[in-house]
PDB file of C-alpha atoms in Angstrom:
ATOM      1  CA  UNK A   1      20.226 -55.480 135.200  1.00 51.00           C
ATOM      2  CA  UNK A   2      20.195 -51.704 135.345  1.00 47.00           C
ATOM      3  CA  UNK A   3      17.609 -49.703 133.263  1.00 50.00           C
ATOM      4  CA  UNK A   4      18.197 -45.603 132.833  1.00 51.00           C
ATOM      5  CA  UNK A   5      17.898 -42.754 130.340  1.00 51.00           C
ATOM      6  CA  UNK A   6      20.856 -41.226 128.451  1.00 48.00           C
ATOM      7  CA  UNK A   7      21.236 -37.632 128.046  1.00 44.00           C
ATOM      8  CA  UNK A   8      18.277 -37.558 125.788  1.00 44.00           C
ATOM      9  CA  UNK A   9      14.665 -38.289 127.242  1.00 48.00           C
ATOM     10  CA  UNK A  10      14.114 -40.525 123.865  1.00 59.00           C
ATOM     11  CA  UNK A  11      16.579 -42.612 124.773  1.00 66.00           C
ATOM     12  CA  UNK A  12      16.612 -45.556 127.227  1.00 68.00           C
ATOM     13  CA  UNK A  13      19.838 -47.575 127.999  1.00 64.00           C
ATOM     14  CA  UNK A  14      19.511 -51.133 129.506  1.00 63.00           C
ATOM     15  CA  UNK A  15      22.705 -52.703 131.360  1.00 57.00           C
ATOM     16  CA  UNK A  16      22.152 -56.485 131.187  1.00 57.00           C
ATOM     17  CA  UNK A  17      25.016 -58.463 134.173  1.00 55.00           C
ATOM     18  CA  UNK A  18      26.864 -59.237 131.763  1.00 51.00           C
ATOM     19  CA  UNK A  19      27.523 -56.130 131.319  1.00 52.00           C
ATOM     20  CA  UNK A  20      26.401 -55.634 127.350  1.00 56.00           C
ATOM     21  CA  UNK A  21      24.619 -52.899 127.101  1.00 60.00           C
ATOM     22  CA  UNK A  22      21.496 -52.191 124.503  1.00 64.00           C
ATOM     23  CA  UNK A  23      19.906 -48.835 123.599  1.00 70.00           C
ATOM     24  CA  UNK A  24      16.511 -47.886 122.819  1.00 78.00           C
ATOM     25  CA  UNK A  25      14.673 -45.307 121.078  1.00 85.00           C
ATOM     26  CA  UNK A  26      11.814 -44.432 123.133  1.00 90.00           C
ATOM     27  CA  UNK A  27       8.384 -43.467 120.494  1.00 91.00           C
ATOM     28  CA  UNK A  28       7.235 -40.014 120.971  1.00 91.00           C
ATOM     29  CA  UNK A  29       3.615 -39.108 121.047  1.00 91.00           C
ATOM     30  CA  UNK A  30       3.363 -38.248 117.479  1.00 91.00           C
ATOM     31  CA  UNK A  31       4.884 -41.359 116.212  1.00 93.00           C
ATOM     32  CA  UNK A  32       2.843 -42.843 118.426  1.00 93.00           C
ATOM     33  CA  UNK A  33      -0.353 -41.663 117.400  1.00 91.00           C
ATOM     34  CA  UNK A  34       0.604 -42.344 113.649  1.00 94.00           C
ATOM     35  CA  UNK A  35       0.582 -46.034 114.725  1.00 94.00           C
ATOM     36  CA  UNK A  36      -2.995 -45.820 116.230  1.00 92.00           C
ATOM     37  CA  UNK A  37      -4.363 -43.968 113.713  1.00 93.00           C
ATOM     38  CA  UNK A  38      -3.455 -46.741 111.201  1.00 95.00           C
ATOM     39  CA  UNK A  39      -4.667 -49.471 114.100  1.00 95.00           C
ATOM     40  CA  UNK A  40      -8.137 -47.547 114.079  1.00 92.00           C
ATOM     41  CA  UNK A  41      -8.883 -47.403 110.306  1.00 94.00           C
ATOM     42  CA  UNK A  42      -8.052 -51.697 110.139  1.00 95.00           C
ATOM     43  CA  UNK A  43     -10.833 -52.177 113.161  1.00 92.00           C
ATOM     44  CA  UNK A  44     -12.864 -49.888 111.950  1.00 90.00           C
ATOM     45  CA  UNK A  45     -12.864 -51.409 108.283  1.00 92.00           C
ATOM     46  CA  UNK A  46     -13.603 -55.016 110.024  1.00 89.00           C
ATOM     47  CA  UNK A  47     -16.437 -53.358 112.242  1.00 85.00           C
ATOM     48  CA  UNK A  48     -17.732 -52.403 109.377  1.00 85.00           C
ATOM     49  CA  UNK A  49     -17.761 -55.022 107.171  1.00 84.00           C
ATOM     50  CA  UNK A  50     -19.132 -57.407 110.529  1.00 79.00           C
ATOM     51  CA  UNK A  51     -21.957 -54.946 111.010  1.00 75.00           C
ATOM     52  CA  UNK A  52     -22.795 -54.608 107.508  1.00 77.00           C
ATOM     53  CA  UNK A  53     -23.148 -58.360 107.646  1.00 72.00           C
ATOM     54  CA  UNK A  54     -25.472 -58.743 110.680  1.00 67.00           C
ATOM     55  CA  UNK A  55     -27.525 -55.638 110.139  1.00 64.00           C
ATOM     56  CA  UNK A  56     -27.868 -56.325 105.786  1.00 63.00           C
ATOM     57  CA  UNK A  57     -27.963 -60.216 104.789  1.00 59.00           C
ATOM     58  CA  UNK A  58     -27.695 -61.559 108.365  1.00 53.00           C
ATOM     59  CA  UNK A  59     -30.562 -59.780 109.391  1.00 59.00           C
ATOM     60  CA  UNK A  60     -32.943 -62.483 108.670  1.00 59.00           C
ATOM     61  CA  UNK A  61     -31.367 -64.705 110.890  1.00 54.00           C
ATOM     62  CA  UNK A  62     -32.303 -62.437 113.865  1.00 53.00           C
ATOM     63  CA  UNK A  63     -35.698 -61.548 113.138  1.00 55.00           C
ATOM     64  CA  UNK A  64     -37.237 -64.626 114.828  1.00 52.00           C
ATOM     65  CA  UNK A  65     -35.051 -63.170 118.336  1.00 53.00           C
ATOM     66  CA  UNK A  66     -35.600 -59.805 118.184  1.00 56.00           C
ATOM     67  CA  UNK A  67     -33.685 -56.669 117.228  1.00 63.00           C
ATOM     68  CA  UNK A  68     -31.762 -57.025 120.758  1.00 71.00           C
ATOM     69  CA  UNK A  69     -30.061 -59.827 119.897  1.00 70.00           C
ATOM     70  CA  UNK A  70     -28.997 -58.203 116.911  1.00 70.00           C
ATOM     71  CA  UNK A  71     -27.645 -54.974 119.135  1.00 75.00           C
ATOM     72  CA  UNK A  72     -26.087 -57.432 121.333  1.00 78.00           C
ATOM     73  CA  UNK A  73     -24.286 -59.241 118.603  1.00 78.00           C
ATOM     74  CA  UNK A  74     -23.250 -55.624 117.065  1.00 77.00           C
ATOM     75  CA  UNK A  75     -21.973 -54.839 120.454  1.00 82.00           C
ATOM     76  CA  UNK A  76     -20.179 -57.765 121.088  1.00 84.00           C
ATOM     77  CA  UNK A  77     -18.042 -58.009 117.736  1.00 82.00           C
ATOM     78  CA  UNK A  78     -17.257 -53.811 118.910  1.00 83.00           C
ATOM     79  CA  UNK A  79     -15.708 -55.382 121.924  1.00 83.00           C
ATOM     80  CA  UNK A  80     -13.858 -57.914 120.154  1.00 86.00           C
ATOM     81  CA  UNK A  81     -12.634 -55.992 117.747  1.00 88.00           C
ATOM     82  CA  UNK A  82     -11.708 -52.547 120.090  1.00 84.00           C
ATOM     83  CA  UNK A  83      -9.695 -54.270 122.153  1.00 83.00           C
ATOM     84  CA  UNK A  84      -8.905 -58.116 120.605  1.00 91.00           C
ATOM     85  CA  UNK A  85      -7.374 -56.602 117.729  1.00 94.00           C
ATOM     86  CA  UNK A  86      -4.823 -55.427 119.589  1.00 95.00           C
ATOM     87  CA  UNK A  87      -4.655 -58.389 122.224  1.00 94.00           C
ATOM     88  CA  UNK A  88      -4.118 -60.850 119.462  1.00 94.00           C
ATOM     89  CA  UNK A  89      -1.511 -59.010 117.367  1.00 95.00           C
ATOM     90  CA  UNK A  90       0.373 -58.038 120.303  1.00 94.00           C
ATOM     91  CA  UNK A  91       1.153 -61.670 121.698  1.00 93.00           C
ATOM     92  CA  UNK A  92       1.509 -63.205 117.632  1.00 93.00           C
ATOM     93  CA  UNK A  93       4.095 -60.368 116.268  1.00 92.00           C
ATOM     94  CA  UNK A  94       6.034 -59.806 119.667  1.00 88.00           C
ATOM     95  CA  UNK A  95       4.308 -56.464 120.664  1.00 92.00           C
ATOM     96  CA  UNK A  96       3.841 -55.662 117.538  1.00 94.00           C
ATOM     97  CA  UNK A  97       0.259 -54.264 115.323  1.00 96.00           C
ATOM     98  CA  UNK A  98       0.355 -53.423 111.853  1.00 96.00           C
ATOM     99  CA  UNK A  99       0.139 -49.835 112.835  1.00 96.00           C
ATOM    100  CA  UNK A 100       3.384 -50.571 114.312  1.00 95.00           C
ATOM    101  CA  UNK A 101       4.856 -52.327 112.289  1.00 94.00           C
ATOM    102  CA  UNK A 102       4.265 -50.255 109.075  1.00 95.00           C
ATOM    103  CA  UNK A 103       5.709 -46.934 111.201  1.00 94.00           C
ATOM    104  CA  UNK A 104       8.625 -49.451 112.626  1.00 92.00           C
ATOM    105  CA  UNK A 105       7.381 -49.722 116.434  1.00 94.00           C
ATOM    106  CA  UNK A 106       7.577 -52.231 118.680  1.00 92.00           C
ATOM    107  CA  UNK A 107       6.387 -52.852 122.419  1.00 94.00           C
ATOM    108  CA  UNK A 108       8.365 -53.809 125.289  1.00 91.00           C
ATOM    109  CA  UNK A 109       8.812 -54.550 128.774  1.00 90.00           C
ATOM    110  CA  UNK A 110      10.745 -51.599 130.644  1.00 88.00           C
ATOM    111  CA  UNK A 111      13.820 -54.061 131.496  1.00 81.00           C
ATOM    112  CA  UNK A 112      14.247 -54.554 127.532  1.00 78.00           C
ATOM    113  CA  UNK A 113      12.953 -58.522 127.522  1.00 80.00           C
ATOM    114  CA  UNK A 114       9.752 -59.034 125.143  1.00 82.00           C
ATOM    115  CA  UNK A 115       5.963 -58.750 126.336  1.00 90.00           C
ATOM    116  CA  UNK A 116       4.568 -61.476 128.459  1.00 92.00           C
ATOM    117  CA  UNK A 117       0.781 -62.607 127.567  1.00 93.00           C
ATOM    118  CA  UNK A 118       0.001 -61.144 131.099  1.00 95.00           C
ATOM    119  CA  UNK A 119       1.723 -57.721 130.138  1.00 95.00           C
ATOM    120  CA  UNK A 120      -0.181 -57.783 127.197  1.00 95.00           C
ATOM    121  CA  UNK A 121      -3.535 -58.499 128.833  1.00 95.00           C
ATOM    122  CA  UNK A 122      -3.190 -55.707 131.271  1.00 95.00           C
ATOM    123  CA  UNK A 123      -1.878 -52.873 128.709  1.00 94.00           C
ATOM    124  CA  UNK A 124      -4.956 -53.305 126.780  1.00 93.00           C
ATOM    125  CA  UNK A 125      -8.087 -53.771 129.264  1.00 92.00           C
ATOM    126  CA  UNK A 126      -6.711 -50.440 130.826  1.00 93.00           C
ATOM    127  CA  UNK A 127      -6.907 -49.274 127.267  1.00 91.00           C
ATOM    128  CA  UNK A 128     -10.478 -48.827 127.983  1.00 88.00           C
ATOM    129  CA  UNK A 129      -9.661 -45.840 130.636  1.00 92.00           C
ATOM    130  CA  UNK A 130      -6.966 -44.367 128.180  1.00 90.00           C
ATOM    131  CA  UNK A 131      -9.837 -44.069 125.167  1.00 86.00           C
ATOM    132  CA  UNK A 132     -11.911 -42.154 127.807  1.00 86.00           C
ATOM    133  CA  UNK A 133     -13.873 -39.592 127.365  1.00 84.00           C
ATOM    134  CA  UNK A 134     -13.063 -40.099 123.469  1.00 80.00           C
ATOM    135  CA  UNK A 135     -10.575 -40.558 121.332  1.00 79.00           C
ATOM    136  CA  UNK A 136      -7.775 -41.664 123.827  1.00 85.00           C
ATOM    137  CA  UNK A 137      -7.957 -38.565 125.903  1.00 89.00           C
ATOM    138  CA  UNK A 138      -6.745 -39.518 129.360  1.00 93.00           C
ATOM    139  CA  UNK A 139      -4.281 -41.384 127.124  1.00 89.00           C
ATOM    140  CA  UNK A 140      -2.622 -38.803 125.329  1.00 90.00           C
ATOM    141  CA  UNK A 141      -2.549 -36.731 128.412  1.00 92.00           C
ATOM    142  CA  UNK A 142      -0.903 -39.126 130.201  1.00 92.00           C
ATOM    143  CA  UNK A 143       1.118 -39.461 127.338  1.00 92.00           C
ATOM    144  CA  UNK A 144       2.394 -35.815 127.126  1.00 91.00           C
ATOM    145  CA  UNK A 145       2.752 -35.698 130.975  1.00 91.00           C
ATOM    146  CA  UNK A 146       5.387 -38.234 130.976  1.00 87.00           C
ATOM    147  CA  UNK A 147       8.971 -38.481 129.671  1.00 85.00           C
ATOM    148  CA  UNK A 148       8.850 -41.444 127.918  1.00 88.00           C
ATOM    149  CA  UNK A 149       5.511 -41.101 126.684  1.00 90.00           C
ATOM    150  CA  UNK A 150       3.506 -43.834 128.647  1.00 93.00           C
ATOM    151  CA  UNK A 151      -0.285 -43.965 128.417  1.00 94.00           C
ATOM    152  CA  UNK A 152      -1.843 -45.249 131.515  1.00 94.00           C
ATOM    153  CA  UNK A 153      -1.990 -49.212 130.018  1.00 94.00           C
ATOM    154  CA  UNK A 154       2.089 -48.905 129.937  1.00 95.00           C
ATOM    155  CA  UNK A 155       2.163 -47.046 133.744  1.00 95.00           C
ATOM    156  CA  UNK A 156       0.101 -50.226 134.867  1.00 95.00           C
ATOM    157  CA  UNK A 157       1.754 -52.948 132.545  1.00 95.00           C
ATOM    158  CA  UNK A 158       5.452 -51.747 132.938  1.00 94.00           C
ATOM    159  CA  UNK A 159       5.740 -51.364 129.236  1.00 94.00           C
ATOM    160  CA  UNK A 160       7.085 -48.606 127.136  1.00 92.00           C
ATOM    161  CA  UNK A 161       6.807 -48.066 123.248  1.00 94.00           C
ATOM    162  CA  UNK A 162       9.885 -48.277 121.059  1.00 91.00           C
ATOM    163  CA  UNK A 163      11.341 -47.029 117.548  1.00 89.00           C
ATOM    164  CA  UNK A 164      12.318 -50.684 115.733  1.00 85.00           C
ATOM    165  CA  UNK A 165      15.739 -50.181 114.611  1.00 69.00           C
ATOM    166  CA  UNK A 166      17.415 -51.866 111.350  1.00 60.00           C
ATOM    167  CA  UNK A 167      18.486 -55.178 112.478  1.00 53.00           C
ATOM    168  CA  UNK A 168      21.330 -57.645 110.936  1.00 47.00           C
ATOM    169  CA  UNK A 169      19.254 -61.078 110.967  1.00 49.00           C
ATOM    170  CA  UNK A 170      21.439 -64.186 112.044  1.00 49.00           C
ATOM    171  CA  UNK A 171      21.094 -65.495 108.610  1.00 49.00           C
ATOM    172  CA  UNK A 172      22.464 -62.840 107.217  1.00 48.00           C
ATOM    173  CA  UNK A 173      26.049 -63.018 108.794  1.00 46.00           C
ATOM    174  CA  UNK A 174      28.765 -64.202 106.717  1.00 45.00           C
ATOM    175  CA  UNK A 175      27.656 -68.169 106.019  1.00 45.00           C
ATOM    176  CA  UNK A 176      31.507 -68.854 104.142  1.00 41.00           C
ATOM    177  CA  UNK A 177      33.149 -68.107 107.587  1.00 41.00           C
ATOM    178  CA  UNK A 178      30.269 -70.055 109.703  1.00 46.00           C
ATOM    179  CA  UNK A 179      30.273 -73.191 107.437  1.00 45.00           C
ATOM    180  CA  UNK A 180      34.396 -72.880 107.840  1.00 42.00           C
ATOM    181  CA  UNK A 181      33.809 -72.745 112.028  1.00 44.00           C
ATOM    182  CA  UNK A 182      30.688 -75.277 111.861  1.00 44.00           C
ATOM    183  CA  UNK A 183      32.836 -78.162 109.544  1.00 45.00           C
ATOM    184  CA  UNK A 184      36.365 -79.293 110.324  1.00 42.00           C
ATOM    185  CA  UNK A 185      38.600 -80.640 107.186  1.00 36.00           C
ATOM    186  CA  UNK A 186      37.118 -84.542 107.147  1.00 37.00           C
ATOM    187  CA  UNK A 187      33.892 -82.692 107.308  1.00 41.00           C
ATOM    188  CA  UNK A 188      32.696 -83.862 110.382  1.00 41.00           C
ATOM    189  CA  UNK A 189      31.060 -81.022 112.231  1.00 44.00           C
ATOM    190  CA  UNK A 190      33.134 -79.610 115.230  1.00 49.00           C
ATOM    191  CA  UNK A 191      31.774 -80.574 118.873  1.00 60.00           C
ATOM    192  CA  UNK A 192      31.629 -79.122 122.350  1.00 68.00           C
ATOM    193  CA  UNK A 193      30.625 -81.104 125.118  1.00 71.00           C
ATOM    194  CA  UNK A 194      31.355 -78.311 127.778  1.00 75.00           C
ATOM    195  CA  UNK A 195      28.666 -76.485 125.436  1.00 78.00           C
ATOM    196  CA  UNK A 196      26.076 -77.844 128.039  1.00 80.00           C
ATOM    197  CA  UNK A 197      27.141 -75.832 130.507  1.00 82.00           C
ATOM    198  CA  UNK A 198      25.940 -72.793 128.948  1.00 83.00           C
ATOM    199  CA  UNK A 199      21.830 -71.966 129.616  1.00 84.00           C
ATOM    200  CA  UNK A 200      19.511 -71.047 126.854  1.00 83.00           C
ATOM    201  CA  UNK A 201      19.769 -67.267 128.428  1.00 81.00           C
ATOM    202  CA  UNK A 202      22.827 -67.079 127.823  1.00 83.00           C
ATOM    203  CA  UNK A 203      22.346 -68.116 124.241  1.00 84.00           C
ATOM    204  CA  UNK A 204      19.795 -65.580 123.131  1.00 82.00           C
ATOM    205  CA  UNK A 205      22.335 -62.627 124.874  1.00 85.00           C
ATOM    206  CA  UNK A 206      24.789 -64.152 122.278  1.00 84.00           C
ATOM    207  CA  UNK A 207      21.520 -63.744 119.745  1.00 83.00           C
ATOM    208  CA  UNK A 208      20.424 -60.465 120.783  1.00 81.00           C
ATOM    209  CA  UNK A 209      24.067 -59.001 120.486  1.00 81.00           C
ATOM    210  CA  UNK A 210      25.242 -60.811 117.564  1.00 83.00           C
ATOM    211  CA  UNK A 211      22.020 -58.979 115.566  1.00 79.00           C
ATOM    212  CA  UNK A 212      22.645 -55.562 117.181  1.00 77.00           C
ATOM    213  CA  UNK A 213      26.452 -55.427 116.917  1.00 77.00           C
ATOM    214  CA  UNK A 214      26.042 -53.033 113.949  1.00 73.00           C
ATOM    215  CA  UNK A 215      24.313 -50.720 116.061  1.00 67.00           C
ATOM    216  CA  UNK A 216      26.799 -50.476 118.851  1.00 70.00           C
ATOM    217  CA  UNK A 217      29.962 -48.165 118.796  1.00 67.00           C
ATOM    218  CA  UNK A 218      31.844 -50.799 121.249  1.00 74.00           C
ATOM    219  CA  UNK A 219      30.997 -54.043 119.351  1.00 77.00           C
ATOM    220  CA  UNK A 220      34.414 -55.054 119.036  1.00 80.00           C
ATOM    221  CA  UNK A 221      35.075 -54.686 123.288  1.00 80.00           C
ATOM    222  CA  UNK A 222      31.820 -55.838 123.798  1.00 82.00           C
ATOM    223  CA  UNK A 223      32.161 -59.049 121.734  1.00 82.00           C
ATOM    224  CA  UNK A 224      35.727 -59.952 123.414  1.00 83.00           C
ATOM    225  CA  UNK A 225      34.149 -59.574 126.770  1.00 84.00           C
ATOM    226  CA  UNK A 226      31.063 -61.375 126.442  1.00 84.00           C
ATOM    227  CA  UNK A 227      32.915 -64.482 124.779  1.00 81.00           C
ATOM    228  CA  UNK A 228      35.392 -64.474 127.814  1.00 82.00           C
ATOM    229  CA  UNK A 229      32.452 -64.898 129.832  1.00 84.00           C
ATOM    230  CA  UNK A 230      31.042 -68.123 128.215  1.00 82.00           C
ATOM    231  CA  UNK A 231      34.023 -69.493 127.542  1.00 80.00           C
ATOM    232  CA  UNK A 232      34.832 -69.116 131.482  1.00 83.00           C
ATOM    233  CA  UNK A 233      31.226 -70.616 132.318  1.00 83.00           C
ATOM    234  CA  UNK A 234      32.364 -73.448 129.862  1.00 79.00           C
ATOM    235  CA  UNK A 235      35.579 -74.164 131.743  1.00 77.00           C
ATOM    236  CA  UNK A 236      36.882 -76.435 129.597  1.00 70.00           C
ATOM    237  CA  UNK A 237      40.766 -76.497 128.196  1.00 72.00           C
ATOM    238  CA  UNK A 238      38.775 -78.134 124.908  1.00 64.00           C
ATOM    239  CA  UNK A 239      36.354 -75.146 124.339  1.00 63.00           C
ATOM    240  CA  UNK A 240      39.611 -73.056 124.945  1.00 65.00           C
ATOM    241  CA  UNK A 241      41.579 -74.626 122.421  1.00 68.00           C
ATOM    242  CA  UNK A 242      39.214 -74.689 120.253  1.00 67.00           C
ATOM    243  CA  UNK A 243      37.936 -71.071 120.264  1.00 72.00           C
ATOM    244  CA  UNK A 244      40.763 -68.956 121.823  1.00 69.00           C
ATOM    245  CA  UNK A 245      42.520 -68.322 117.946  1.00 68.00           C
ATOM    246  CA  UNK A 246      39.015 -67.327 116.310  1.00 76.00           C
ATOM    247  CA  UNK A 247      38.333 -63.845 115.517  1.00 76.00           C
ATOM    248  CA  UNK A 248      34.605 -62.371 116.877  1.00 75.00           C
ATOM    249  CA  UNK A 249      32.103 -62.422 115.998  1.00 77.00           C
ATOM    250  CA  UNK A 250      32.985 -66.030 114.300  1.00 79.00           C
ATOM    251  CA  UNK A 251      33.822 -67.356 117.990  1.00 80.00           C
ATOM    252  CA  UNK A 252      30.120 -66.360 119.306  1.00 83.00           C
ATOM    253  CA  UNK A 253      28.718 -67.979 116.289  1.00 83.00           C
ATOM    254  CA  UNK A 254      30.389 -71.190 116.941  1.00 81.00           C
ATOM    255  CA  UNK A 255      29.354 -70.885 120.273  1.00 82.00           C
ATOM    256  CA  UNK A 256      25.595 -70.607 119.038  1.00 84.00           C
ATOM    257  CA  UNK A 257      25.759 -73.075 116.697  1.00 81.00           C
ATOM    258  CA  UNK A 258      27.466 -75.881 118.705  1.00 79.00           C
ATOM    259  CA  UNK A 259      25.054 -75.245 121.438  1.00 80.00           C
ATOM    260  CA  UNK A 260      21.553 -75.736 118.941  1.00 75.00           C
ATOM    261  CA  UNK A 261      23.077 -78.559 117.331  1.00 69.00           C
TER     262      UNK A 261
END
């Protein structure tokens, strides 16, 4: 897999061996900040609500303690909150915060594949030196300092941020010609056996192109060459009987679908 940047610095364009290729929109500070600034005001709102609870009609329940355990609680659900919030929303909605989500960013590893709980972990307890001395400072200077607009949790994670592009959904591709591919005429539903010599990677690269063909000038090329490939790793004279007179993307989807059955 080879990883570079086009002719634009926004861009980043990841070769994958089998040679399909996926493009990426690299978030610029401002879009960036947009994101955290929506982030902030949803902890913020929570911290408030939490502290309003301990310090107003909770307070009773610390008064036998001592007012430190009720800074100590206050400082504690800071903590949680600061840097949880994005913990926990990162590793649920696949690098993902509502901040991101509602300006259409996403978080990923630099070779393209989704966040790993341990890439997660380290982008946000380095967050801590980004917010210094306030506000995200050392962040957003690191941020501006660098081409595709890392802050220091991304330099030490190996993440970048990235514009979410409009995505065809699986579901949404044309069920008349899968339910013709999926059913033969007694209705019995079409099998592969040399399906099983196919690996679940190579699966979700059928995924991952079939919902970003729309976005690719080359689908068509791109399509032809990537079912050549699986039907050579299936070897079989069956699977090349079977699939060699369907059209892409139809072949890829039967390919898909005969392999989750």
């Amino acid at each position: 897999m080879s990883i570079h940047s086009t002719g634009s610095s926004d861009d980043l364009r990841i070769d994958t061996p089998e040679q399909i290729t996926f493009d990426y929109d690299i978030a610029d500070v401002g879009t960036r900040f947009m994101a955290i600034f929506i982030d902030s005001l949803i902890q913020y709102s929570i911290m408030f609500v939490l502290i309003l609870g301990v310090a107003g009609p909770g307070r009773r329940m610390f008064e036998s303690f001592g007012n430190e355990w009720q800074t100590a609680l206050i400082l504690l659900f800071v903590f949680v909150i600061q840097f949880g919030y994005f913990i926990v929303f990162e590793l649920l909605w696949n690098g993902q915060t509502p901040g991101k989500l509602a300006i259409k960013l996403r978080v990923i590893r630099e070779d393209g594949r989704p966040l790993s709980p341990v890439d997660v972990l380290v982008r946000n307890l380095v967050r801590v030196i980004d917010f210094f001395p306030v506000a995200y400072s050392i962040g957003l200077i690191t941020m501006v300092l660098n081409k595709r607009a890392k802050r220091l949790g991304d330099l030490a994670a190996g993440t970048l941020v990235v514009r979410v592009r409009a995505q065809v959904a699986l579901s949404d591709l044309d069920k008349s010609l899968e339910r013709a591919v999926l059913r033969n005429e007694s209705g019995g539903t079409l099998s592969l056996p040399s399906i099983r010599n196919l690996s679940e990677s190579d699966i979700q690269l059928i995924e991952s192109f079939l919902e970003r063909q729309n976005q690719m000038s080359n689908s068509s090329a791109l399509a032809e060459r990537l079912a050549g490939q699986m039907m050579a790793k299936m070897a079989s004279t069956e699977a090349d009987a079977l699939l060699a007179s369907m059209p892409n993307p139809a072949r890829l989807r039967r390919i898909v679908a005969a392999y989750r059955e």
